[in-house]
Structure formats: C-alpha cells, structure tokens
Amino acid sequence: MSKMLTHFWLPETKYIIAAVLILALLCLRLLPKERRRIANTVALFVVCVAGQAFGAWLQALDYSRAAVMVHEVFVIGSGMAMLRLAALFIFRVILPKVGIVVVRIAEDITVLAVYVAFLLARLHIVGLDPSSLLTTSAVLTAVLAFSMQDTLGNLLSGVALQLDNSLRAGDWIKLDDISGRVLQTRWRQTTIRTRNGDVVVVPNSQLMRGRFTLFGRADVPSWPWRRWVWFNVTYESPPAAVIQKVEKAINGAEIPNIAREPPASCVLMEFGAGYGRYALRYWMLDPQPDDPTDSVVRVHIFAALQRAGMRLAVPEQALHVTKENDRYRESVHRREIERRIADLRKVELFAGLQDDELRTISERLAYAPFARDDVIFQQGDAPQWLYLLTVGEAEVWMDFPGHPRQLFRTIQAGGTFGEKGVLTGEARRATVTAKTDVVCYRLDQTTLEDVIRSRPAIAEAIAEILARREAQMDEFHNQFLDAHADRAASPPKAGMLKLMRNFLGL
C-alpha cells in the first residue's frame, strides 16, 4: 500500500486537486448556464484521478510498462480537464469583466492549441519524440483533408465568420427565402431560428460563398429596419391629400415598435387601372413582430382614409342581388338617424335639446373612426370639431413645463370632448388620444351655432356644463403649476356664457 501511495500521491497532486476544486466552485457560481459542462469536466477529472490510482496499483504489482501507459493516459486526461476549467474561467469570467469578448470559435482554437502543447510536453517527458509523430501524422492529415473537403470548408468558413465579426449570435439576417435570428455559429454550421419557431441549419460554406442581408443586431439597441406597406386609393382623392392625411396619422400616432426618427413617409408609386398605388415607408425597431406591426400600421391608414372620406380601391366585380331603390336607401338612412338621436339623448351636453334639434344635429354628424394610439387632437391646436364618442375609450392628457405628460381622465363611450373650443374659440387645453379603437362622430361649430340661435335658452344649460368641466380641469392643472402661474382661473357659469355669446355673436 505504501508503494502504491508513493507512485500515486506525488508532491504536485494536492495542488492540482485544490486548483481543480477552486476553479470548479468559482465556475459553478459565476457561470450557472455552464453547470452541466462543468460537472462533466469534474467527473472526468475524478475518473482520471482514479485511473492514476489504478496505474499506481499496477506499479506496486511490478507491471511497470502497463503502469506507465495507464498513468500517462490518465495524467493527460486530468490535465485536459483542469485546462478546460481554467479556459472557462478565463474566457467566460475574467476577460468579459475587463471588456474583452472572445468569439466561441477563437476560444475553441486556443483551447485546442493548449491541449496539443500539453500533449506534446507529456510525450516528451515520457521519452517519446514528438517530431516523428508529427511526420507520420502529416501524411494522414493530407489524406483526411482530401477526403473531407466539404467539412474542412465549413470549418474554415465558421472560423472566418467569427473572426471577421460579420455574424454574431442574436443577429437578424435574411438568406434567400429564410429570415430569422442567428442562434449560434459553430464549427460546421450556423443555426437560424425563424419567426415561426423553425430552426434552420445552414452550412458555413454557404454563408461564405453567397450573400446574406443583416438587418438587426442584438448588441445595437437602435437599428431601425425600413418597412413598406402598400395600399391603393381611387382617383377621386387627390394624391397630395392622401399623402398628407396618411403621414399625419402615422407620425402623430403613438404606435409601438415604430421609430419616431426618421419619420414615416408616404409616396405615390404608380398609377393603376382606376387607382393610385401608394406605399407607406416606416422604420421598425424590433424585427420580431414584423407582421403584427405592419397590421397596426394598416389599421391606422384605413382609419385615416375613412375620416378623410377617401376610398380604398378594390376590384369592382359585384353581383347585385337586392336592388337598392330610393325607398330602401331612405329606410337605411332613417334607421341610422334614429340610432344617432338615441345616442345623443344619453349625452349630458344635449340633454336639454328637443327632438327636432337632435335630428338636426344627427343629420350633420360626420363619421370619424380612430385606431388605437391615434392622436385625435393635440394640446394647443385650433378647435375645429366637437367629438361624440360612441364606441371605445379615449384618454385626455395634459402637458406641463418640467413634468412628463399627465393623464387627466378617461372618456367612456357616450361622452363628448372638444366642446369648449368649438363654442368659445379657445385653443385645445389638452391632448386626446384613442386608448382603444374608437368610433366618434364629430360636429362642426356652424351646426351648434344654428341650434343655439334657434333657441338661445339652451346656451345657459350648456354654459353650466362647460363651467363645471373647466373647474375640474383647473383643479388638476394647479397640481403641477405654482400659484403664480400666468394662466387665469376658468370663468364661472356667467363668464362662460358670456364667452360663448361673444364668440358666436349671439
């Protein structure tokens, strides 16, 4: 037993075991994703230490030649295990902390070179001449290189892709009809995960020989990708008006995943048979939800065109089963007016109006849908319309110097907004945005003026409602501005009524 311990427990053995134990514990703590590899490496080291003990036992039994061979094999194995742990600690812990990131293939090449150097050193220690081994292996290497040309091409291409930094894990690329995110580049192939979750394996040599498009990097936070959304509009709408309406709607809306700079632009691309073909070009921030983002943009385009009374061009092949005569159209119109009157009765602002007055207003309501995140009007805008919200929710936001934008209130279906500006001429005090997809009807100043002129008594009731709402807005406003702010308090009911009469000329 003492002879076995003499051959097994060498002076350096305890230092090697201690070094492996310390490296393993540090790597397990600092590299949780590599725990399986670390455990396998430690298990290999334990097996090799046991193999060295077995070699020492053979030496004790005077099987010297076999003992030397077994001992050296397991010494080489334990040494490689220790070098693997040291490489993990250096390349994955030390170098990243000092700002040096080494690509995986370069790490593998370095570790392989260290393995070879360690192996040649051990062979020299036991008395073998490495030069003769290298001479013999050169012929074998030439034969293998000739028979494995494709594999070697993939290996060298993988090394080139990593070393010239042209492709990294997390990059978004397009190769032929494949587009997705690079998972990893290994020795032989590069794996790409598409947006559908498919994993595509591409040989590295194909990436080197062909051309691929890089349109996003994981470590570059701002890498906008330009997208094109196509739509057709009839010639009834002037192209300049189409472009202006669409650009205003998209650039004014707060749409997620769309860059504010550079702004979206709309262009007329060509003239078709009965329509103009337009393209909206915008910049996408995250390539992952490409189709959903395009869909949201189309929703905003469609709503903007509807508000402006512009029609999308569609193939005009229709089969008329029911003849739409004047009586049928009148019936549809009458039902729509009755529905609008029922909606108006629920609105506090119009509660005091008579049936004929409600009918006059409902006849002049203009359909105005908005997509979610659309800006209906901005704080400081000149008033044009009073809005009646029938479907969805809208939010009222106020801007204050030195403060982020503040949410004042949420408007539910059945509410109105924008009435004070239309009745007094004052600029908008707040910004109103569509919290959801909403359906509004908007009413111009002329219609309200006609109704109030026909029965001036209702102006007093409307003034009372407006004064109460303005008082609420002032109370919220004063939370963010000091008492010495320039803005005066809103007028009471009598003052509001005076403003209305002066502006409307009553």
Short mmCIF file of C-alpha atoms in Angstrom, two decimals:
data_model
loop_
_atom_site.label_atom_id
_atom_site.label_comp_id
_atom_site.label_asym_id
_atom_site.label_seq_id
_atom_site.Cartn_x
_atom_site.Cartn_y
_atom_site.Cartn_z
CA MET A 1 0.00 0.00 0.00
CA SER A 2 2.84 2.39 0.84
CA LYS A 3 4.46 1.67 -2.54
CA MET A 4 1.15 2.45 -4.27
CA LEU A 5 0.78 5.74 -2.39
CA THR A 6 4.36 6.66 -3.28
CA HIS A 7 3.61 6.33 -7.00
CA PHE A 8 0.15 7.92 -6.78
CA TRP A 9 0.48 10.81 -4.32
CA LEU A 10 3.15 12.96 -5.92
CA PRO A 11 4.20 16.34 -4.47
CA GLU A 12 2.12 18.25 -7.04
CA THR A 13 -1.01 16.10 -6.71
CA LYS A 14 -2.54 18.05 -3.83
CA TYR A 15 -2.02 21.37 -5.63
CA ILE A 16 -3.66 20.08 -8.80
CA ILE A 17 -6.69 18.74 -6.89
CA ALA A 18 -7.01 22.02 -4.97
CA ALA A 19 -6.77 24.07 -8.19
CA VAL A 20 -9.47 21.97 -9.88
CA LEU A 21 -11.73 22.23 -6.84
CA ILE A 22 -11.36 26.04 -6.63
CA LEU A 23 -11.88 26.53 -10.37
CA ALA A 24 -14.93 24.25 -10.35
CA LEU A 25 -16.56 26.10 -7.44
CA LEU A 26 -15.90 29.52 -8.99
CA CYS A 27 -17.26 28.44 -12.38
CA LEU A 28 -20.34 26.84 -10.84
CA ARG A 29 -21.13 30.09 -9.02
CA LEU A 30 -20.31 32.55 -11.80
CA LEU A 31 -21.43 30.52 -14.83
CA PRO A 32 -24.82 28.97 -13.98
CA LYS A 33 -25.57 28.21 -17.64
CA GLU A 34 -22.40 26.07 -17.90
CA ARG A 35 -23.04 23.93 -14.84
CA ARG A 36 -23.64 20.75 -16.82
CA ARG A 37 -20.38 21.13 -18.72
CA ILE A 38 -18.51 21.94 -15.50
CA ALA A 39 -19.99 18.88 -13.76
CA ASN A 40 -18.99 16.65 -16.69
CA THR A 41 -15.44 18.08 -16.63
CA VAL A 42 -15.12 17.49 -12.87
CA ALA A 43 -16.45 13.95 -13.32
CA LEU A 44 -13.78 13.35 -16.00
CA PHE A 45 -11.11 14.65 -13.63
CA VAL A 46 -12.29 12.33 -10.85
CA VAL A 47 -12.22 9.36 -13.24
CA CYS A 48 -8.69 10.28 -14.36
CA VAL A 49 -7.50 10.59 -10.73
CA ALA A 50 -8.95 7.16 -10.07
CA GLY A 51 -7.16 5.91 -13.20
CA GLN A 52 -3.88 7.28 -11.87
CA ALA A 53 -4.50 5.37 -8.64
CA PHE A 54 -5.09 2.25 -10.73
CA GLY A 55 -1.78 2.86 -12.52
CA ALA A 56 -0.03 3.23 -9.16
CA TRP A 57 -1.56 -0.06 -8.09
CA LEU A 58 -0.18 -1.74 -11.25
CA GLN A 59 3.22 -0.22 -10.47
CA ALA A 60 3.06 -1.69 -6.98
CA LEU A 61 2.43 -5.10 -8.59
CA ASP A 62 5.55 -4.62 -10.77
CA TYR A 63 3.62 -4.23 -14.03
CA SER A 64 5.84 -1.31 -14.85
CA ARG A 65 5.21 -0.94 -18.59
CA ALA A 66 1.44 -1.16 -18.28
CA ALA A 67 1.55 1.08 -15.22
CA VAL A 68 3.42 3.83 -17.11
CA MET A 69 0.99 3.72 -20.03
CA VAL A 70 -2.09 3.80 -17.80
CA HIS A 71 -0.61 6.53 -15.62
CA GLU A 72 0.25 8.83 -18.56
CA VAL A 73 -3.12 8.36 -20.24
CA PHE A 74 -4.96 9.43 -17.12
CA VAL A 75 -2.47 12.23 -16.35
CA ILE A 76 -3.17 13.64 -19.82
CA GLY A 77 -6.93 13.31 -19.21
CA SER A 78 -6.80 15.02 -15.82
CA GLY A 79 -4.57 17.77 -17.23
CA MET A 80 -7.02 18.46 -20.06
CA ALA A 81 -9.88 18.57 -17.57
CA MET A 82 -8.02 21.16 -15.49
CA LEU A 83 -7.17 23.17 -18.64
CA ARG A 84 -10.84 23.11 -19.67
CA LEU A 85 -11.92 24.57 -16.31
CA ALA A 86 -9.15 27.18 -16.48
CA ALA A 87 -10.25 28.14 -20.02
CA LEU A 88 -13.89 28.52 -18.90
CA PHE A 89 -12.83 30.75 -16.02
CA ILE A 90 -10.53 32.89 -18.18
CA PHE A 91 -12.70 33.23 -21.32
CA ARG A 92 -16.14 33.40 -19.69
CA VAL A 93 -15.36 35.25 -16.44
CA ILE A 94 -12.05 37.15 -16.43
CA LEU A 95 -11.93 38.51 -20.00
CA PRO A 96 -15.59 39.74 -20.12
CA LYS A 97 -15.03 41.63 -16.85
CA VAL A 98 -12.19 43.61 -18.45
CA GLY A 99 -14.24 44.27 -21.58
CA ILE A 100 -12.75 41.60 -23.86
CA VAL A 101 -15.23 39.28 -25.58
CA VAL A 102 -13.66 36.37 -27.45
CA VAL A 103 -15.75 34.60 -30.08
CA ARG A 104 -16.50 30.95 -29.35
CA ILE A 105 -14.50 29.50 -32.22
CA ALA A 106 -11.42 31.53 -31.25
CA GLU A 107 -11.82 30.18 -27.73
CA ASP A 108 -12.06 26.62 -29.05
CA ILE A 109 -8.96 27.08 -31.23
CA THR A 110 -6.98 28.47 -28.28
CA VAL A 111 -8.01 25.60 -26.02
CA LEU A 112 -7.20 23.06 -28.73
CA ALA A 113 -3.72 24.55 -29.20
CA VAL A 114 -3.13 24.35 -25.43
CA TYR A 115 -4.29 20.72 -25.47
CA VAL A 116 -1.84 19.90 -28.26
CA ALA A 117 1.03 21.68 -26.48
CA PHE A 118 0.25 19.84 -23.24
CA LEU A 119 0.06 16.51 -25.05
CA LEU A 120 3.42 17.03 -26.80
CA ALA A 121 5.01 18.10 -23.50
CA ARG A 122 3.84 14.93 -21.76
CA LEU A 123 5.06 12.78 -24.63
CA HIS A 124 8.46 14.45 -24.37
CA ILE A 125 8.54 13.82 -20.61
CA VAL A 126 7.97 10.09 -21.05
CA GLY A 127 10.70 9.88 -23.69
CA LEU A 128 8.70 9.86 -26.95
CA ASP A 129 9.94 12.05 -29.82
CA PRO A 130 7.01 14.25 -30.97
CA SER A 131 8.73 15.06 -34.29
CA SER A 132 8.38 11.51 -35.58
CA LEU A 133 4.75 11.52 -34.57
CA LEU A 134 4.15 14.79 -36.40
CA THR A 135 5.89 13.46 -39.54
CA THR A 136 3.71 10.37 -39.57
CA SER A 137 0.55 12.36 -38.87
CA ALA A 138 1.28 14.80 -41.74
CA VAL A 139 0.61 12.08 -44.33
CA LEU A 140 -2.55 11.05 -42.53
CA THR A 141 -3.65 14.69 -42.34
CA ALA A 142 -3.22 15.14 -46.09
CA VAL A 143 -5.34 12.07 -46.80
CA LEU A 144 -8.06 13.24 -44.41
CA ALA A 145 -8.04 16.77 -45.85
CA PHE A 146 -8.58 15.41 -49.38
CA SER A 147 -11.47 13.21 -48.30
CA MET A 148 -13.14 15.85 -46.10
CA GLN A 149 -13.02 18.92 -48.32
CA ASP A 150 -16.62 20.00 -47.62
CA THR A 151 -16.27 19.55 -43.87
CA LEU A 152 -13.00 21.48 -43.80
CA GLY A 153 -14.58 24.22 -45.92
CA ASN A 154 -17.37 24.57 -43.36
CA LEU A 155 -14.84 24.62 -40.52
CA LEU A 156 -12.71 27.33 -42.10
CA SER A 157 -15.79 29.34 -43.08
CA GLY A 158 -17.02 29.19 -39.48
CA VAL A 159 -13.67 30.46 -38.25
CA ALA A 160 -13.74 33.30 -40.80
CA LEU A 161 -17.30 34.32 -39.93
CA GLN A 162 -16.41 34.55 -36.26
CA LEU A 163 -13.03 36.20 -36.62
CA ASP A 164 -14.15 38.96 -39.01
CA ASN A 165 -17.21 39.62 -36.79
CA SER A 166 -19.59 39.59 -39.75
CA LEU A 167 -22.11 37.39 -37.98
CA ARG A 168 -22.96 37.10 -34.28
CA ALA A 169 -25.45 35.25 -32.15
CA GLY A 170 -28.63 37.33 -31.94
CA ASP A 171 -28.22 38.97 -35.36
CA TRP A 172 -31.24 39.20 -37.68
CA ILE A 173 -30.38 38.00 -41.19
CA LYS A 174 -32.10 37.17 -44.46
CA LEU A 175 -30.66 34.38 -46.60
CA ASP A 176 -32.54 33.57 -49.82
CA ASP A 177 -36.11 32.92 -48.62
CA ILE A 178 -35.08 32.41 -44.98
CA SER A 179 -35.13 35.21 -42.42
CA GLY A 180 -34.65 34.92 -38.68
CA ARG A 181 -32.31 35.34 -35.74
CA VAL A 182 -28.91 33.63 -35.54
CA LEU A 183 -28.79 31.24 -32.60
CA GLN A 184 -25.12 30.26 -32.85
CA THR A 185 -22.27 29.73 -35.29
CA ARG A 186 -20.41 26.50 -34.62
CA TRP A 187 -17.54 24.80 -36.40
CA ARG A 188 -19.59 23.27 -39.18
CA GLN A 189 -22.91 25.12 -39.38
CA THR A 190 -24.88 28.19 -38.35
CA THR A 191 -28.35 27.75 -36.86
CA ILE A 192 -31.11 30.30 -37.53
CA ARG A 193 -34.46 30.47 -35.72
CA THR A 194 -37.24 31.87 -37.91
CA ARG A 195 -40.18 33.86 -36.60
CA ASN A 196 -42.32 30.72 -36.87
CA GLY A 197 -40.03 28.92 -34.42
CA ASP A 198 -38.34 26.72 -37.03
CA VAL A 199 -34.60 26.12 -36.60
CA VAL A 200 -32.75 26.16 -39.93
CA VAL A 201 -29.24 24.70 -40.13
CA VAL A 202 -27.08 26.42 -42.79
CA PRO A 203 -23.56 25.15 -43.69
CA ASN A 204 -20.96 27.83 -43.01
CA SER A 205 -19.51 27.48 -46.50
CA GLN A 206 -22.88 28.54 -47.98
CA LEU A 207 -22.78 31.76 -45.95
CA MET A 208 -19.25 32.48 -47.17
CA ARG A 209 -19.98 31.76 -50.84
CA GLY A 210 -23.35 33.51 -51.04
CA ARG A 211 -24.81 36.81 -49.95
CA PHE A 212 -26.91 37.42 -46.86
CA THR A 213 -28.60 40.56 -45.53
CA LEU A 214 -28.01 41.73 -41.98
CA PHE A 215 -30.86 43.91 -40.70
CA GLY A 216 -30.55 43.87 -36.91
CA ARG A 217 -28.01 43.22 -34.15
CA ALA A 218 -28.67 42.18 -30.56
CA ASP A 219 -25.99 44.49 -29.13
CA VAL A 220 -27.11 47.55 -31.15
CA PRO A 221 -30.19 49.00 -29.40
CA SER A 222 -31.19 51.28 -32.28
CA TRP A 223 -31.04 49.57 -35.67
CA PRO A 224 -34.27 50.65 -37.47
CA TRP A 225 -35.43 48.49 -40.36
CA ARG A 226 -37.42 50.16 -43.12
CA ARG A 227 -40.73 48.50 -43.97
CA TRP A 228 -43.13 49.09 -46.86
CA VAL A 229 -46.93 48.96 -46.52
CA TRP A 230 -48.82 49.15 -49.82
CA PHE A 231 -52.38 50.37 -50.43
CA ASN A 232 -54.49 51.61 -53.34
CA VAL A 233 -56.76 54.69 -53.36
CA THR A 234 -59.21 55.74 -56.05
CA TYR A 235 -58.55 58.78 -58.23
CA GLU A 236 -61.41 60.63 -56.52
CA SER A 237 -58.87 61.59 -53.82
CA PRO A 238 -56.02 63.95 -54.81
CA PRO A 239 -52.62 62.29 -54.27
CA ALA A 240 -51.30 65.24 -52.27
CA ALA A 241 -54.24 64.97 -49.88
CA VAL A 242 -53.80 61.19 -49.49
CA ILE A 243 -50.10 61.59 -48.68
CA GLN A 244 -50.75 64.41 -46.22
CA LYS A 245 -53.52 62.58 -44.34
CA VAL A 246 -51.64 59.28 -44.07
CA GLU A 247 -48.33 60.82 -42.99
CA LYS A 248 -50.08 62.96 -40.37
CA ALA A 249 -51.96 59.97 -38.97
CA ILE A 250 -48.92 57.67 -38.71
CA ASN A 251 -46.41 60.25 -37.46
CA GLY A 252 -48.91 61.67 -34.98
CA ALA A 253 -50.00 58.31 -33.53
CA GLU A 254 -48.10 56.63 -30.70
CA ILE A 255 -47.64 53.23 -32.34
CA PRO A 256 -45.36 50.75 -30.51
CA ASN A 257 -42.28 49.42 -32.34
CA ILE A 258 -42.15 52.34 -34.81
CA ALA A 259 -39.24 54.79 -34.75
CA ARG A 260 -40.11 58.46 -34.40
CA GLU A 261 -36.98 59.42 -36.32
CA PRO A 262 -36.71 59.18 -39.23
CA PRO A 263 -40.44 59.83 -39.68
CA ALA A 264 -42.68 57.68 -41.84
CA SER A 265 -43.21 58.86 -45.42
CA CYS A 266 -45.96 58.14 -47.92
CA VAL A 267 -45.22 58.09 -51.67
CA LEU A 268 -47.26 57.55 -54.81
CA MET A 269 -45.52 54.69 -56.57
CA GLU A 270 -47.56 54.18 -59.73
CA PHE A 271 -50.88 54.72 -61.50
CA GLY A 272 -53.11 51.67 -61.82
CA ALA A 273 -56.39 50.89 -63.54
CA GLY A 274 -58.71 53.16 -61.59
CA TYR A 275 -56.45 53.74 -58.62
CA GLY A 276 -53.17 55.19 -57.44
CA ARG A 277 -50.77 52.75 -55.78
CA TYR A 278 -49.22 54.18 -52.61
CA ALA A 279 -46.54 52.95 -50.24
CA LEU A 280 -46.06 54.00 -46.64
CA ARG A 281 -42.42 53.60 -45.62
CA TYR A 282 -41.69 53.49 -41.90
CA TRP A 283 -38.84 52.30 -39.67
CA MET A 284 -39.37 49.27 -37.42
CA LEU A 285 -37.39 48.96 -34.16
CA ASP A 286 -37.74 45.22 -33.38
CA PRO A 287 -37.84 42.80 -36.35
CA GLN A 288 -39.56 40.03 -34.36
CA PRO A 289 -43.19 41.28 -34.57
CA ASP A 290 -42.93 42.39 -38.21
CA ASP A 291 -46.34 41.30 -39.50
CA PRO A 292 -48.25 42.46 -36.37
CA THR A 293 -46.62 45.90 -36.62
CA ASP A 294 -47.48 46.12 -40.33
CA SER A 295 -51.06 45.18 -39.42
CA VAL A 296 -51.32 48.01 -36.85
CA VAL A 297 -49.97 50.47 -39.43
CA ARG A 298 -52.62 49.32 -41.96
CA VAL A 299 -55.33 49.81 -39.33
CA HIS A 300 -54.20 53.42 -38.81
CA ILE A 301 -54.04 54.03 -42.57
CA PHE A 302 -57.54 52.66 -43.04
CA ALA A 303 -58.97 54.78 -40.21
CA ALA A 304 -57.25 57.93 -41.52
CA LEU A 305 -58.65 57.38 -45.02
CA GLN A 306 -62.14 56.79 -43.63
CA ARG A 307 -62.01 60.01 -41.60
CA ALA A 308 -60.98 61.93 -44.71
CA GLY A 309 -63.73 60.35 -46.82
CA MET A 310 -61.22 58.59 -49.11
CA ARG A 311 -61.95 55.17 -50.53
CA LEU A 312 -59.57 52.25 -50.90
CA ALA A 313 -59.61 50.84 -54.41
CA VAL A 314 -60.92 47.28 -54.67
CA PRO A 315 -61.78 45.12 -57.70
CA GLU A 316 -65.24 46.23 -58.76
CA GLN A 317 -66.90 42.93 -59.55
CA ALA A 318 -70.19 42.91 -57.66
CA LEU A 319 -73.37 40.88 -58.07
CA HIS A 320 -76.39 42.93 -57.03
CA VAL A 321 -78.97 40.58 -55.57
CA THR A 322 -81.11 43.31 -53.96
CA LYS A 323 -81.94 46.40 -55.95
CA GLU A 324 -81.22 49.48 -53.84
CA ASN A 325 -84.05 51.83 -54.76
CA ASP A 326 -84.77 55.20 -53.20
CA ARG A 327 -87.17 53.73 -50.65
CA TYR A 328 -84.56 51.22 -49.42
CA ARG A 329 -81.86 53.88 -49.11
CA GLU A 330 -84.26 56.18 -47.27
CA SER A 331 -85.09 53.38 -44.83
CA VAL A 332 -81.40 52.75 -44.09
CA HIS A 333 -80.78 56.48 -43.61
CA ARG A 334 -83.80 56.82 -41.29
CA ARG A 335 -82.63 53.95 -39.07
CA GLU A 336 -79.15 55.50 -38.84
CA ILE A 337 -80.58 58.88 -37.83
CA GLU A 338 -82.77 57.29 -35.17
CA ARG A 339 -79.76 55.46 -33.76
CA ARG A 340 -77.78 58.70 -33.63
CA ILE A 341 -80.64 60.52 -31.89
CA ALA A 342 -80.77 57.76 -29.27
CA ASP A 343 -77.03 58.21 -28.69
CA LEU A 344 -77.40 61.99 -28.41
CA ARG A 345 -80.12 61.67 -25.75
CA LYS A 346 -77.58 59.92 -23.48
CA VAL A 347 -75.12 62.84 -23.70
CA GLU A 348 -75.32 65.41 -20.90
CA LEU A 349 -74.43 68.27 -23.22
CA PHE A 350 -77.50 67.64 -25.43
CA ALA A 351 -79.93 66.55 -22.70
CA GLY A 352 -81.99 69.78 -22.96
CA LEU A 353 -82.47 69.67 -26.73
CA GLN A 354 -85.79 68.89 -28.38
CA ASP A 355 -86.39 66.16 -30.95
CA ASP A 356 -86.15 68.45 -33.97
CA GLU A 357 -82.90 69.92 -32.65
CA LEU A 358 -81.45 66.47 -32.02
CA ARG A 359 -82.48 65.48 -35.52
CA THR A 360 -80.72 68.50 -36.98
CA ILE A 361 -77.53 67.62 -35.14
CA SER A 362 -77.70 63.91 -36.05
CA GLU A 363 -78.12 64.79 -39.73
CA ARG A 364 -74.86 66.74 -39.65
CA LEU A 365 -72.71 64.35 -37.62
CA ALA A 366 -69.62 63.19 -39.52
CA TYR A 367 -68.35 59.63 -39.03
CA ALA A 368 -64.78 59.74 -37.61
CA PRO A 369 -63.15 56.43 -36.57
CA PHE A 370 -59.71 56.36 -34.92
CA ALA A 371 -57.32 53.45 -34.43
CA ARG A 372 -55.78 52.70 -31.04
CA ASP A 373 -52.99 55.19 -30.16
CA ASP A 374 -54.21 57.72 -32.72
CA VAL A 375 -53.96 61.37 -31.59
CA ILE A 376 -57.41 62.89 -32.07
CA PHE A 377 -56.18 66.42 -31.39
CA GLN A 378 -53.13 68.00 -29.74
CA GLN A 379 -52.89 70.44 -26.87
CA GLY A 380 -52.66 73.94 -28.39
CA ASP A 381 -54.45 73.03 -31.64
CA ALA A 382 -57.06 75.40 -33.03
CA PRO A 383 -60.59 73.99 -32.44
CA GLN A 384 -62.47 72.58 -35.40
CA TRP A 385 -64.80 69.87 -34.15
CA LEU A 386 -66.82 68.70 -31.18
CA TYR A 387 -66.50 64.91 -30.78
CA LEU A 388 -69.11 62.41 -29.62
CA LEU A 389 -67.55 59.07 -28.58
CA THR A 390 -69.86 56.12 -29.29
CA VAL A 391 -67.52 53.09 -29.19
CA GLY A 392 -64.28 52.55 -27.25
CA GLU A 393 -62.30 54.71 -24.82
CA ALA A 394 -60.23 57.87 -25.21
CA GLU A 395 -57.70 59.46 -22.84
CA VAL A 396 -57.17 63.14 -22.03
CA TRP A 397 -53.51 64.09 -21.42
CA MET A 398 -52.08 67.43 -20.29
CA ASP A 399 -48.53 68.74 -20.79
CA PHE A 400 -46.86 70.88 -18.11
CA PRO A 401 -43.42 72.54 -18.22
CA GLY A 402 -40.88 70.45 -16.33
CA HIS A 403 -43.21 67.46 -15.93
CA PRO A 404 -43.95 64.37 -18.03
CA ARG A 405 -47.31 64.20 -19.76
CA GLN A 406 -50.10 63.62 -17.21
CA LEU A 407 -53.33 61.63 -17.65
CA PHE A 408 -56.30 63.84 -16.70
CA ARG A 409 -59.21 61.48 -17.34
CA THR A 410 -60.53 58.65 -19.48
CA ILE A 411 -63.58 59.25 -21.66
CA GLN A 412 -66.00 56.35 -21.97
CA ALA A 413 -68.45 55.63 -24.77
CA GLY A 414 -71.27 58.18 -24.67
CA GLY A 415 -69.00 61.07 -23.66
CA THR A 416 -68.11 64.23 -25.53
CA PHE A 417 -64.94 66.27 -25.75
CA GLY A 418 -63.67 69.35 -27.57
CA GLU A 419 -66.88 71.28 -26.97
CA LYS A 420 -65.40 74.36 -25.28
CA GLY A 421 -63.07 75.16 -28.15
CA VAL A 422 -65.90 74.96 -30.67
CA LEU A 423 -68.19 77.19 -28.57
CA THR A 424 -65.62 79.76 -27.35
CA GLY A 425 -62.81 79.60 -29.94
CA GLU A 426 -60.11 78.86 -27.33
CA ALA A 427 -57.19 76.56 -28.29
CA ARG A 428 -57.24 72.99 -27.04
CA ARG A 429 -56.16 72.73 -23.40
CA ALA A 430 -55.29 69.02 -23.60
CA THR A 431 -54.30 66.23 -25.95
CA VAL A 432 -56.85 63.48 -26.61
CA THR A 433 -55.68 60.04 -27.79
CA ALA A 434 -57.52 56.84 -28.65
CA LYS A 435 -56.97 54.33 -25.83
CA THR A 436 -58.68 51.64 -27.91
CA ASP A 437 -60.06 51.52 -31.43
CA VAL A 438 -62.82 54.13 -31.22
CA VAL A 439 -65.75 55.35 -33.26
CA CYS A 440 -66.52 59.06 -32.99
CA TYR A 441 -68.95 61.41 -34.61
CA ARG A 442 -67.77 64.97 -34.99
CA LEU A 443 -69.86 68.11 -35.18
CA ASP A 444 -68.80 71.49 -36.52
CA GLN A 445 -69.31 74.91 -34.98
CA THR A 446 -71.89 76.02 -37.54
CA THR A 447 -74.38 73.33 -36.54
CA LEU A 448 -74.12 74.14 -32.82
CA GLU A 449 -74.43 77.84 -33.57
CA ASP A 450 -77.61 77.24 -35.59
CA VAL A 451 -79.17 75.21 -32.78
CA ILE A 452 -78.30 77.79 -30.11
CA ARG A 453 -79.53 80.68 -32.28
CA SER A 454 -82.85 78.94 -32.79
CA ARG A 455 -83.32 78.60 -29.00
CA PRO A 456 -80.90 80.83 -27.04
CA ALA A 457 -82.14 79.47 -23.69
CA ILE A 458 -80.18 76.25 -24.11
CA ALA A 459 -76.92 78.24 -24.14
CA GLU A 460 -77.28 78.73 -20.37
CA ALA A 461 -77.52 74.98 -19.69
CA ILE A 462 -74.52 74.25 -21.93
CA ALA A 463 -72.53 77.04 -20.24
CA GLU A 464 -73.19 75.46 -16.82
CA ILE A 465 -71.84 72.09 -18.01
CA LEU A 466 -68.76 73.67 -19.60
CA ALA A 467 -68.01 75.74 -16.49
CA ARG A 468 -68.15 72.65 -14.28
CA ARG A 469 -65.79 70.72 -16.57
CA GLU A 470 -63.36 73.64 -16.76
CA ALA A 471 -63.30 73.88 -12.96
CA GLN A 472 -62.27 70.20 -12.79
CA MET A 473 -59.54 70.78 -15.34
CA ASP A 474 -58.28 73.85 -13.42
CA GLU A 475 -58.09 71.84 -10.20
CA PHE A 476 -55.96 69.22 -11.95
CA HIS A 477 -53.92 71.91 -13.69
CA ASN A 478 -52.99 73.63 -10.42
CA GLN A 479 -51.38 70.44 -9.07
CA PHE A 480 -48.49 70.92 -11.48
CA LEU A 481 -48.17 74.72 -11.67
CA ASP A 482 -47.45 77.10 -8.78
CA ALA A 483 -49.89 79.68 -7.61
CA HIS A 484 -48.12 82.43 -9.59
CA ALA A 485 -48.65 80.78 -12.97
CA ASP A 486 -49.76 83.06 -15.75
CA ARG A 487 -52.94 81.15 -16.51
CA ALA A 488 -56.07 82.65 -15.03
CA ALA A 489 -58.82 80.54 -13.49
CA SER A 490 -61.66 79.45 -15.74
CA PRO A 491 -64.74 81.67 -15.66
CA PRO A 492 -67.87 80.58 -13.75
CA LYS A 493 -71.15 79.88 -15.49
CA ALA A 494 -71.94 83.53 -16.20
CA GLY A 495 -68.47 84.14 -17.57
CA MET A 496 -68.62 81.03 -19.73
CA LEU A 497 -71.98 82.09 -21.11
CA LYS A 498 -70.53 85.49 -21.98
CA LEU A 499 -67.60 83.87 -23.80
CA MET A 500 -69.99 81.72 -25.82
CA ARG A 501 -72.22 84.64 -26.78
CA ASN A 502 -69.30 86.87 -27.76
CA PHE A 503 -67.69 84.14 -29.89
CA LEU A 504 -70.94 83.04 -31.57
CA GLY A 505 -72.19 86.60 -31.96
CA LEU A 506 -75.43 85.97 -30.07
#
